[in-house]
GROMACS .gro file of N, CA and C in nm:
model
  435
    1UNK      N    1   9.551   8.481   8.401
    1UNK     CA    2   9.499   8.431   8.527
    1UNK      C    3   9.522   8.281   8.539
    2UNK      N    4   9.506   8.207   8.431
    2UNK     CA    5   9.523   8.061   8.439
    2UNK      C    6   9.667   8.022   8.471
    3UNK      N    7   9.764   8.096   8.417
    3UNK     CA    8   9.904   8.069   8.452
    3UNK      C    9   9.926   8.092   8.601
    4UNK      N   10   9.877   8.204   8.653
    4UNK     CA   11   9.896   8.234   8.795
    4UNK      C   12   9.831   8.129   8.883
    5UNK      N   13   9.712   8.084   8.844
    5UNK     CA   14   9.644   7.978   8.921
    5UNK      C   15   9.724   7.849   8.918
    6UNK      N   16   9.780   7.817   8.802
    6UNK     CA   17   9.860   7.694   8.790
    6UNK      C   18   9.988   7.705   8.873
    7UNK      N   19  10.052   7.821   8.871
    7UNK     CA   20  10.173   7.841   8.952
    7UNK      C   21  10.140   7.827   9.100
    8UNK      N   22  10.028   7.885   9.141
    8UNK     CA   23   9.985   7.874   9.281
    8UNK      C   24   9.956   7.729   9.317
    9UNK      N   25   9.893   7.655   9.226
    9UNK     CA   26   9.865   7.513   9.252
    9UNK      C   27   9.996   7.436   9.268
   10UNK      N   28  10.097   7.470   9.189
   10UNK     CA   29  10.227   7.405   9.202
   10UNK      C   30  10.288   7.434   9.338
   11UNK      N   31  10.273   7.558   9.385
   11UNK     CA   32  10.324   7.593   9.518
   11UNK      C   33  10.256   7.510   9.625
   12UNK      N   34  10.125   7.496   9.615
   12UNK     CA   35  10.050   7.417   9.713
   12UNK      C   36  10.090   7.270   9.708
   13UNK      N   37  10.127   7.223   9.588
   13UNK     CA   38  10.169   7.084   9.570
   13UNK      C   39  10.317   7.063   9.587
   14UNK      N   40  10.389   7.164   9.632
   14UNK     CA   41  10.533   7.159   9.655
   14UNK      C   42  10.607   7.112   9.528
   15UNK      N   43  10.571   7.174   9.418
   15UNK     CA   44  10.636   7.144   9.290
   15UNK      C   45  10.699   7.271   9.235
   16UNK      N   46  10.807   7.315   9.301
   16UNK     CA   47  10.865   7.443   9.266
   16UNK      C   48  10.924   7.444   9.125
   17UNK      N   49  10.976   7.330   9.078
   17UNK     CA   50  11.033   7.326   8.943
   17UNK      C   51  10.925   7.351   8.839
   18UNK      N   52  10.810   7.290   8.857
   18UNK     CA   53  10.699   7.309   8.763
   18UNK      C   54  10.648   7.453   8.769
   19UNK      N   55  10.642   7.510   8.889
   19UNK     CA   56  10.600   7.650   8.903
   19UNK      C   57  10.696   7.741   8.828
   20UNK      N   58  10.826   7.716   8.841
   20UNK     CA   59  10.926   7.796   8.772
   20UNK      C   60  10.914   7.780   8.620
   21UNK      N   61  10.888   7.657   8.573
   21UNK     CA   62  10.869   7.634   8.431
   21UNK      C   63  10.751   7.716   8.379
   22UNK      N   64  10.640   7.712   8.448
   22UNK     CA   65  10.522   7.789   8.406
   22UNK      C   66  10.550   7.939   8.405
   23UNK      N   67  10.620   7.985   8.508
   23UNK     CA   68  10.655   8.127   8.516
   23UNK      C   69  10.742   8.167   8.398
   24UNK      N   70  10.841   8.085   8.366
   24UNK     CA   71  10.929   8.113   8.251
   24UNK      C   72  10.851   8.107   8.120
   25UNK      N   73  10.756   8.017   8.113
   25UNK     CA   74  10.674   8.002   7.992
   25UNK      C   75  10.587   8.125   7.967
   26UNK      N   76  10.558   8.201   8.071
   26UNK     CA   77  10.481   8.324   8.053
   26UNK      C   78  10.549   8.416   7.952
   27UNK      N   79  10.680   8.420   7.952
   27UNK     CA   80  10.755   8.505   7.859
   27UNK      C   81  10.736   8.459   7.714
   28UNK      N   82  10.714   8.331   7.695
   28UNK     CA   83  10.700   8.276   7.561
   28UNK      C   84  10.555   8.273   7.512
   29UNK      N   85  10.462   8.306   7.601
   29UNK     CA   86  10.320   8.303   7.564
   29UNK      C   87  10.274   8.446   7.535
   30UNK      N   88  10.148   8.459   7.505
   30UNK     CA   89  10.092   8.592   7.482
   30UNK      C   90  10.050   8.660   7.613
   31UNK      N   91  10.080   8.596   7.724
   31UNK     CA   92  10.051   8.655   7.855
   31UNK      C   93  10.175   8.728   7.906
   32UNK      N   94  10.156   8.819   7.997
   32UNK     CA   95  10.271   8.888   8.055
   32UNK      C   96  10.277   8.864   8.205
   33UNK      N   97  10.396   8.873   8.258
   33UNK     CA   98  10.414   8.858   8.402
   33UNK      C   99  10.358   8.982   8.471
   34UNK      N  100  10.310   8.960   8.593
   34UNK     CA  101  10.263   9.071   8.675
   34UNK      C  102  10.300   9.043   8.820
   35UNK      N  103  10.261   9.131   8.908
   35UNK     CA  104  10.295   9.115   9.050
   35UNK      C  105  10.236   8.985   9.106
   36UNK      N  106  10.121   8.945   9.057
   36UNK     CA  107  10.059   8.820   9.103
   36UNK      C  108  10.144   8.700   9.064
   37UNK      N  109  10.192   8.700   8.940
   37UNK     CA  110  10.275   8.586   8.897
   37UNK      C  111  10.409   8.584   8.971
   38UNK      N  112  10.467   8.702   8.996
   38UNK     CA  113  10.591   8.706   9.074
   38UNK      C  114  10.568   8.655   9.216
   39UNK      N  115  10.462   8.701   9.281
   39UNK     CA  116  10.434   8.655   9.417
   39UNK      C  117  10.410   8.504   9.420
   40UNK      N  118  10.336   8.454   9.323
   40UNK     CA  119  10.305   8.311   9.320
   40UNK      C  120  10.431   8.227   9.303
   41UNK      N  121  10.516   8.264   9.206
   41UNK     CA  122  10.635   8.184   9.184
   41UNK      C  123  10.734   8.198   9.300
   42UNK      N  124  10.744   8.317   9.357
   42UNK     CA  125  10.836   8.333   9.471
   42UNK      C  126  10.789   8.252   9.591
   43UNK      N  127  10.659   8.241   9.609
   43UNK     CA  128  10.608   8.158   9.718
   43UNK      C  129  10.642   8.011   9.692
   44UNK      N  130  10.630   7.969   9.566
   44UNK     CA  131  10.664   7.830   9.530
   44UNK      C  132  10.813   7.804   9.545
   45UNK      N  133  10.895   7.907   9.518
   45UNK     CA  134  11.040   7.893   9.525
   45UNK      C  135  11.098   7.919   9.664
   46UNK      N  136  11.013   7.946   9.760
   46UNK     CA  137  11.059   7.979   9.895
   46UNK      C  138  11.157   7.873   9.945
   47UNK      N  139  11.277   7.918   9.981
   47UNK     CA  140  11.381   7.828  10.029
   47UNK      C  141  11.474   7.778   9.919
   48UNK      N  142  11.443   7.809   9.794
   48UNK     CA  143  11.529   7.770   9.682
   48UNK      C  144  11.615   7.890   9.643
   49UNK      N  145  11.741   7.865   9.614
   49UNK     CA  146  11.832   7.976   9.584
   49UNK      C  147  11.793   8.053   9.459
   50UNK      N  148  11.728   7.990   9.366
   50UNK     CA  149  11.687   8.058   9.244
   50UNK      C  150  11.582   8.167   9.272
   51UNK      N  151  11.517   8.157   9.385
   51UNK     CA  152  11.419   8.259   9.422
   51UNK      C  153  11.478   8.398   9.427
   52UNK      N  154  11.601   8.408   9.471
   52UNK     CA  155  11.668   8.540   9.477
   52UNK      C  156  11.683   8.600   9.337
   53UNK      N  157  11.716   8.517   9.239
   53UNK     CA  158  11.731   8.567   9.101
   53UNK      C  159  11.597   8.611   9.045
   54UNK      N  160  11.493   8.535   9.072
   54UNK     CA  161  11.360   8.573   9.025
   54UNK      C  162  11.316   8.704   9.092
   55UNK      N  163  11.345   8.718   9.221
   55UNK     CA  164  11.313   8.843   9.291
   55UNK      C  165  11.389   8.959   9.227
   56UNK      N  166  11.516   8.939   9.194
   56UNK     CA  167  11.597   9.043   9.128
   56UNK      C  168  11.533   9.084   8.995
   57UNK      N  169  11.484   8.985   8.920
   57UNK     CA  170  11.416   9.016   8.794
   57UNK      C  171  11.293   9.102   8.819
   58UNK      N  172  11.219   9.067   8.923
   58UNK     CA  173  11.100   9.145   8.957
   58UNK      C  174  11.135   9.287   8.996
   59UNK      N  175  11.243   9.302   9.072
   59UNK     CA  176  11.290   9.437   9.107
   59UNK      C  177  11.329   9.515   8.983
   60UNK      N  178  11.407   9.451   8.895
   60UNK     CA  179  11.452   9.517   8.773
   60UNK      C  180  11.335   9.555   8.683
   61UNK      N  181  11.230   9.474   8.687
   61UNK     CA  182  11.111   9.502   8.607
   61UNK      C  183  11.016   9.602   8.670
   62UNK      N  184  11.048   9.647   8.791
   62UNK     CA  185  10.965   9.746   8.858
   62UNK      C  186  10.843   9.691   8.928
   63UNK      N  187  10.835   9.560   8.944
   63UNK     CA  188  10.716   9.500   9.004
   63UNK      C  189  10.705   9.524   9.154
   64UNK      N  190  10.816   9.554   9.220
   64UNK     CA  191  10.815   9.574   9.365
   64UNK      C  192  10.847   9.717   9.405
   65UNK      N  193  10.843   9.809   9.311
   65UNK     CA  194  10.880   9.948   9.339
   65UNK      C  195  10.800  10.012   9.453
   66UNK      N  196  10.673   9.986   9.459
   66UNK     CA  197  10.591  10.054   9.560
   66UNK      C  198  10.613   9.998   9.702
   67UNK      N  199  10.689   9.891   9.714
   67UNK     CA  200  10.714   9.832   9.845
   67UNK      C  201  10.820   9.906   9.926
   68UNK      N  202  10.895   9.993   9.864
   68UNK     CA  203  11.004  10.058   9.934
   68UNK      C  204  10.966  10.202   9.967
   69UNK      N  205  10.971  10.235  10.094
   69UNK     CA  206  10.929  10.368  10.139
   69UNK      C  207  11.047  10.464  10.135
   70UNK      N  208  11.020  10.590  10.155
   70UNK     CA  209  11.122  10.695  10.151
   70UNK      C  210  11.219  10.687  10.268
   71UNK      N  211  11.176  10.631  10.379
   71UNK     CA  212  11.257  10.638  10.501
   71UNK      C  213  11.303  10.500  10.549
   72UNK      N  214  11.384  10.434  10.466
   72UNK     CA  215  11.438  10.303  10.504
   72UNK      C  216  11.331  10.208  10.557
   73UNK      N  217  11.228  10.192  10.479
   73UNK     CA  218  11.122  10.102  10.520
   73UNK      C  219  11.074  10.017  10.405
   74UNK      N  220  11.009   9.908  10.439
   74UNK     CA  221  10.950   9.818  10.341
   74UNK      C  222  10.802   9.802  10.372
   75UNK      N  223  10.721   9.817  10.272
   75UNK     CA  224  10.577   9.800  10.285
   75UNK      C  225  10.540   9.671  10.214
   76UNK      N  226  10.491   9.574  10.288
   76UNK     CA  227  10.464   9.442  10.233
   76UNK      C  228  10.323   9.424  10.179
   77UNK      N  229  10.244   9.531  10.172
   77UNK     CA  230  10.112   9.518  10.113
   77UNK      C  231  10.127   9.469   9.969
   78UNK      N  232  10.056   9.363   9.937
   78UNK     CA  233  10.062   9.308   9.802
   78UNK      C  234  10.175   9.211   9.778
   79UNK      N  235  10.251   9.176   9.881
   79UNK     CA  236  10.361   9.081   9.864
   79UNK      C  237  10.329   8.950   9.933
   80UNK      N  238  10.374   8.841   9.872
   80UNK     CA  239  10.362   8.711   9.936
   80UNK      C  240  10.463   8.703  10.050
   81UNK      N  241  10.444   8.610  10.145
   81UNK     CA  242  10.543   8.595  10.252
   81UNK      C  243  10.685   8.572  10.200
   82UNK      N  244  10.700   8.490  10.096
   82UNK     CA  245  10.834   8.462  10.041
   82UNK      C  246  10.895   8.587   9.978
   83UNK      N  247  10.817   8.662   9.902
   83UNK     CA  248  10.868   8.785   9.840
   83UNK      C  249  10.905   8.886   9.948
   84UNK      N  250  10.824   8.894  10.053
   84UNK     CA  251  10.854   8.986  10.163
   84UNK      C  252  10.987   8.951  10.229
   85UNK      N  253  11.011   8.822  10.252
   85UNK     CA  254  11.137   8.784  10.316
   85UNK      C  255  11.256   8.815  10.225
   86UNK      N  256  11.243   8.791  10.095
   86UNK     CA  257  11.353   8.822  10.004
   86UNK      C  258  11.383   8.972  10.005
   87UNK      N  259  11.281   9.054  10.017
   87UNK     CA  260  11.302   9.199  10.028
   87UNK      C  261  11.377   9.233  10.156
   88UNK      N  262  11.339   9.170  10.267
   88UNK     CA  263  11.408   9.194  10.394
   88UNK      C  264  11.554   9.154  10.383
   89UNK      N  265  11.581   9.035  10.330
   89UNK     CA  266  11.719   8.989  10.314
   89UNK      C  267  11.802   9.089  10.235
   90UNK      N  268  11.747   9.134  10.126
   90UNK     CA  269  11.822   9.225  10.038
   90UNK      C  270  11.848   9.359  10.104
   91UNK      N  271  11.750   9.415  10.169
   91UNK     CA  272  11.764   9.552  10.217
   91UNK      C  273  11.821   9.564  10.357
   92UNK      N  274  11.819   9.459  10.436
   92UNK     CA  275  11.886   9.466  10.566
   92UNK      C  276  12.038   9.478  10.550
   93UNK      N  277  12.090   9.425  10.442
   93UNK     CA  278  12.233   9.438  10.415
   93UNK      C  279  12.271   9.585  10.402
   94UNK      N  280  12.186   9.663  10.336
   94UNK     CA  281  12.216   9.805  10.313
   94UNK      C  282  12.174   9.893  10.429
   95UNK      N  283  12.059   9.866  10.488
   95UNK     CA  284  12.000   9.959  10.584
   95UNK      C  285  12.036   9.929  10.728
   96UNK      N  286  12.051   9.806  10.765
   96UNK     CA  287  12.076   9.760  10.903
   96UNK      C  288  11.955   9.782  10.994
   97UNK      N  289  11.899   9.901  10.990
   97UNK     CA  290  11.779   9.931  11.069
   97UNK      C  291  11.668   9.974  10.974
   98UNK      N  292  11.549   9.922  10.995
   98UNK     CA  293  11.439   9.963  10.909
   98UNK      C  294  11.305   9.934  10.975
   99UNK      N  295  11.203   9.991  10.917
   99UNK     CA  296  11.066   9.965  10.959
   99UNK      C  297  11.001   9.876  10.854
  100UNK      N  298  10.934   9.774  10.900
  100UNK     CA  299  10.864   9.682  10.811
  100UNK      C  300  10.715   9.701  10.831
  101UNK      N  301  10.646   9.737  10.727
  101UNK     CA  302  10.501   9.753  10.734
  101UNK      C  303  10.440   9.621  10.690
  102UNK      N  304  10.392   9.546  10.789
  102UNK     CA  305  10.341   9.413  10.761
  102UNK      C  306  10.189   9.410  10.751
  103UNK      N  307  10.125   9.518  10.792
  103UNK     CA  308   9.979   9.524  10.788
  103UNK      C  309   9.917   9.451  10.905
  104UNK      N  310   9.788   9.470  10.917
  104UNK     CA  311   9.718   9.402  11.026
  104UNK      C  312   9.585   9.343  10.981
  105UNK      N  313   9.570   9.323  10.850
  105UNK     CA  314   9.454   9.253  10.799
  105UNK      C  315   9.344   9.340  10.743
  106UNK      N  316   9.361   9.469  10.744
  106UNK     CA  317   9.257   9.559  10.695
  106UNK      C  318   9.233   9.540  10.545
  107UNK      N  319   9.339   9.515  10.468
  107UNK     CA  320   9.328   9.502  10.324
  107UNK      C  321   9.331   9.358  10.275
  108UNK      N  322   9.351   9.264  10.365
  108UNK     CA  323   9.357   9.124  10.326
  108UNK      C  324   9.255   9.045  10.407
  109UNK      N  325   9.181   8.963  10.337
  109UNK     CA  326   9.078   8.886  10.406
  109UNK      C  327   9.118   8.740  10.427
  110UNK      N  328   9.228   8.697  10.367
  110UNK     CA  329   9.266   8.556  10.371
  110UNK      C  330   9.371   8.524  10.476
  111UNK      N  331   9.397   8.617  10.567
  111UNK     CA  332   9.497   8.594  10.670
  111UNK      C  333   9.639   8.611  10.620
  112UNK      N  334   9.657   8.664  10.499
  112UNK     CA  335   9.790   8.678  10.441
  112UNK      C  336   9.879   8.771  10.523
  113UNK      N  337   9.821   8.876  10.583
  113UNK     CA  338   9.902   8.967  10.665
  113UNK      C  339   9.966   8.892  10.781
  114UNK      N  340   9.891   8.805  10.846
  114UNK     CA  341   9.948   8.730  10.958
  114UNK      C  342  10.052   8.628  10.909
  115UNK      N  343  10.035   8.574  10.788
  115UNK     CA  344  10.135   8.483  10.732
  115UNK      C  345  10.265   8.558  10.704
  116UNK      N  346  10.253   8.678  10.648
  116UNK     CA  347  10.373   8.759  10.621
  116UNK      C  348  10.444   8.788  10.752
  117UNK      N  349  10.370   8.831  10.852
  117UNK     CA  350  10.429   8.862  10.982
  117UNK      C  351  10.498   8.739  11.041
  118UNK      N  352  10.432   8.625  11.036
  118UNK     CA  353  10.488   8.502  11.093
  118UNK      C  354  10.618   8.463  11.025
  119UNK      N  355  10.619   8.465  10.892
  119UNK     CA  356  10.739   8.428  10.817
  119UNK      C  357  10.853   8.524  10.850
  120UNK      N  358  10.824   8.654  10.847
  120UNK     CA  359  10.929   8.754  10.873
  120UNK      C  360  10.984   8.738  11.015
  121UNK      N  361  10.896   8.729  11.113
  121UNK     CA  362  10.941   8.716  11.253
  121UNK      C  363  11.020   8.587  11.275
  122UNK      N  364  10.972   8.477  11.218
  122UNK     CA  365  11.043   8.349  11.232
  122UNK      C  366  11.183   8.356  11.171
  123UNK      N  367  11.193   8.413  11.051
  123UNK     CA  368  11.322   8.422  10.983
  123UNK      C  369  11.417   8.515  11.058
  124UNK      N  370  11.367   8.627  11.108
  124UNK     CA  371  11.451   8.717  11.187
  124UNK      C  372  11.501   8.646  11.313
  125UNK      N  373  11.412   8.574  11.380
  125UNK     CA  374  11.451   8.499  11.500
  125UNK      C  375  11.557   8.394  11.469
  126UNK      N  376  11.540   8.321  11.356
  126UNK     CA  377  11.637   8.220  11.316
  126UNK      C  378  11.777   8.278  11.301
  127UNK      N  379  11.782   8.403  11.259
  127UNK     CA  380  11.911   8.470  11.235
  127UNK      C  381  11.954   8.558  11.352
  128UNK      N  382  11.881   8.548  11.462
  128UNK     CA  383  11.910   8.628  11.582
  128UNK      C  384  11.915   8.778  11.554
  129UNK      N  385  11.826   8.822  11.468
  129UNK     CA  386  11.815   8.966  11.436
  129UNK      C  387  11.706   9.024  11.525
  130UNK      N  388  11.739   9.129  11.596
  130UNK     CA  389  11.645   9.191  11.690
  130UNK      C  390  11.535   9.264  11.614
  131UNK      N  391  11.413   9.245  11.661
  131UNK     CA  392  11.298   9.315  11.606
  131UNK      C  393  11.200   9.340  11.718
  132UNK      N  394  11.111   9.436  11.699
  132UNK     CA  395  11.005   9.460  11.796
  132UNK      C  396  10.885   9.518  11.725
  133UNK      N  397  10.770   9.497  11.785
  133UNK     CA  398  10.648   9.557  11.732
  133UNK      C  399  10.656   9.707  11.751
  134UNK      N  400  10.615   9.780  11.650
  134UNK     CA  401  10.621   9.926  11.656
  134UNK      C  402  10.484   9.982  11.618
  135UNK      N  403  10.384   9.936  11.688
  135UNK     CA  404  10.249   9.977  11.655
  135UNK      C  405  10.181   9.869  11.574
  136UNK      N  406  10.055   9.888  11.552
  136UNK     CA  407   9.976   9.789  11.482
  136UNK      C  408  10.022   9.777  11.336
  137UNK      N  409  10.064   9.659  11.299
  137UNK     CA  410  10.102   9.634  11.161
  137UNK      C  411  10.243   9.676  11.123
  138UNK      N  412  10.329   9.704  11.222
  138UNK     CA  413  10.466   9.747  11.193
  138UNK      C  414  10.566   9.676  11.284
  139UNK      N  415  10.683   9.650  11.228
  139UNK     CA  416  10.796   9.599  11.303
  139UNK      C  417  10.913   9.693  11.280
  140UNK      N  418  10.997   9.708  11.382
  140UNK     CA  419  11.126   9.773  11.358
  140UNK      C  420  11.233   9.666  11.374
  141UNK      N  421  11.333   9.675  11.290
  141UNK     CA  422  11.438   9.575  11.284
  141UNK      C  423  11.572   9.647  11.297
  142UNK      N  424  11.659   9.588  11.379
  142UNK     CA  425  11.794   9.644  11.396
  142UNK      C  426  11.891   9.527  11.388
  143UNK      N  427  11.955   9.510  11.275
  143UNK     CA  428  12.048   9.398  11.257
  143UNK      C  429  12.187   9.428  11.311
  144UNK      N  430  12.209   9.549  11.364
  144UNK     CA  431  12.339   9.583  11.421
  144UNK      C  432  12.354   9.536  11.566
  145UNK      N  433  12.243   9.509  11.633
  145UNK     CA  434  12.250   9.473  11.775
  145UNK      C  435  12.258   9.324  11.793
   0.00000   0.00000   0.00000
């Protein structure tokens, strides 16, 4: 828990290098990485190219397995905004069209669902990728149009 708190503090202080160092140090300590540490470091690394490699490690380690639905969809419950965007980037290449389950705050009390939605919508808009609301807590995305 103390490593995750320190990584989160680095993210808040815009010290992504220190966050990455702490995350890497987890492997050398008696602590193990978990979904919380991956989300924290990915949030700190948001906008840094190394974030994609860390996300790949998390995928390979099975930390994001439950985020992918059976029908070309991504469920962002339990993901930080940065991790959610990295998932969108990776899977839009393969799927072109998908449903994004962003939630509507039922399981999060800190406004994280709205942060995830804002980041995803802003990034899609920046790339001129069409999206629309598809019910409460869902977006549909079509990168072919």
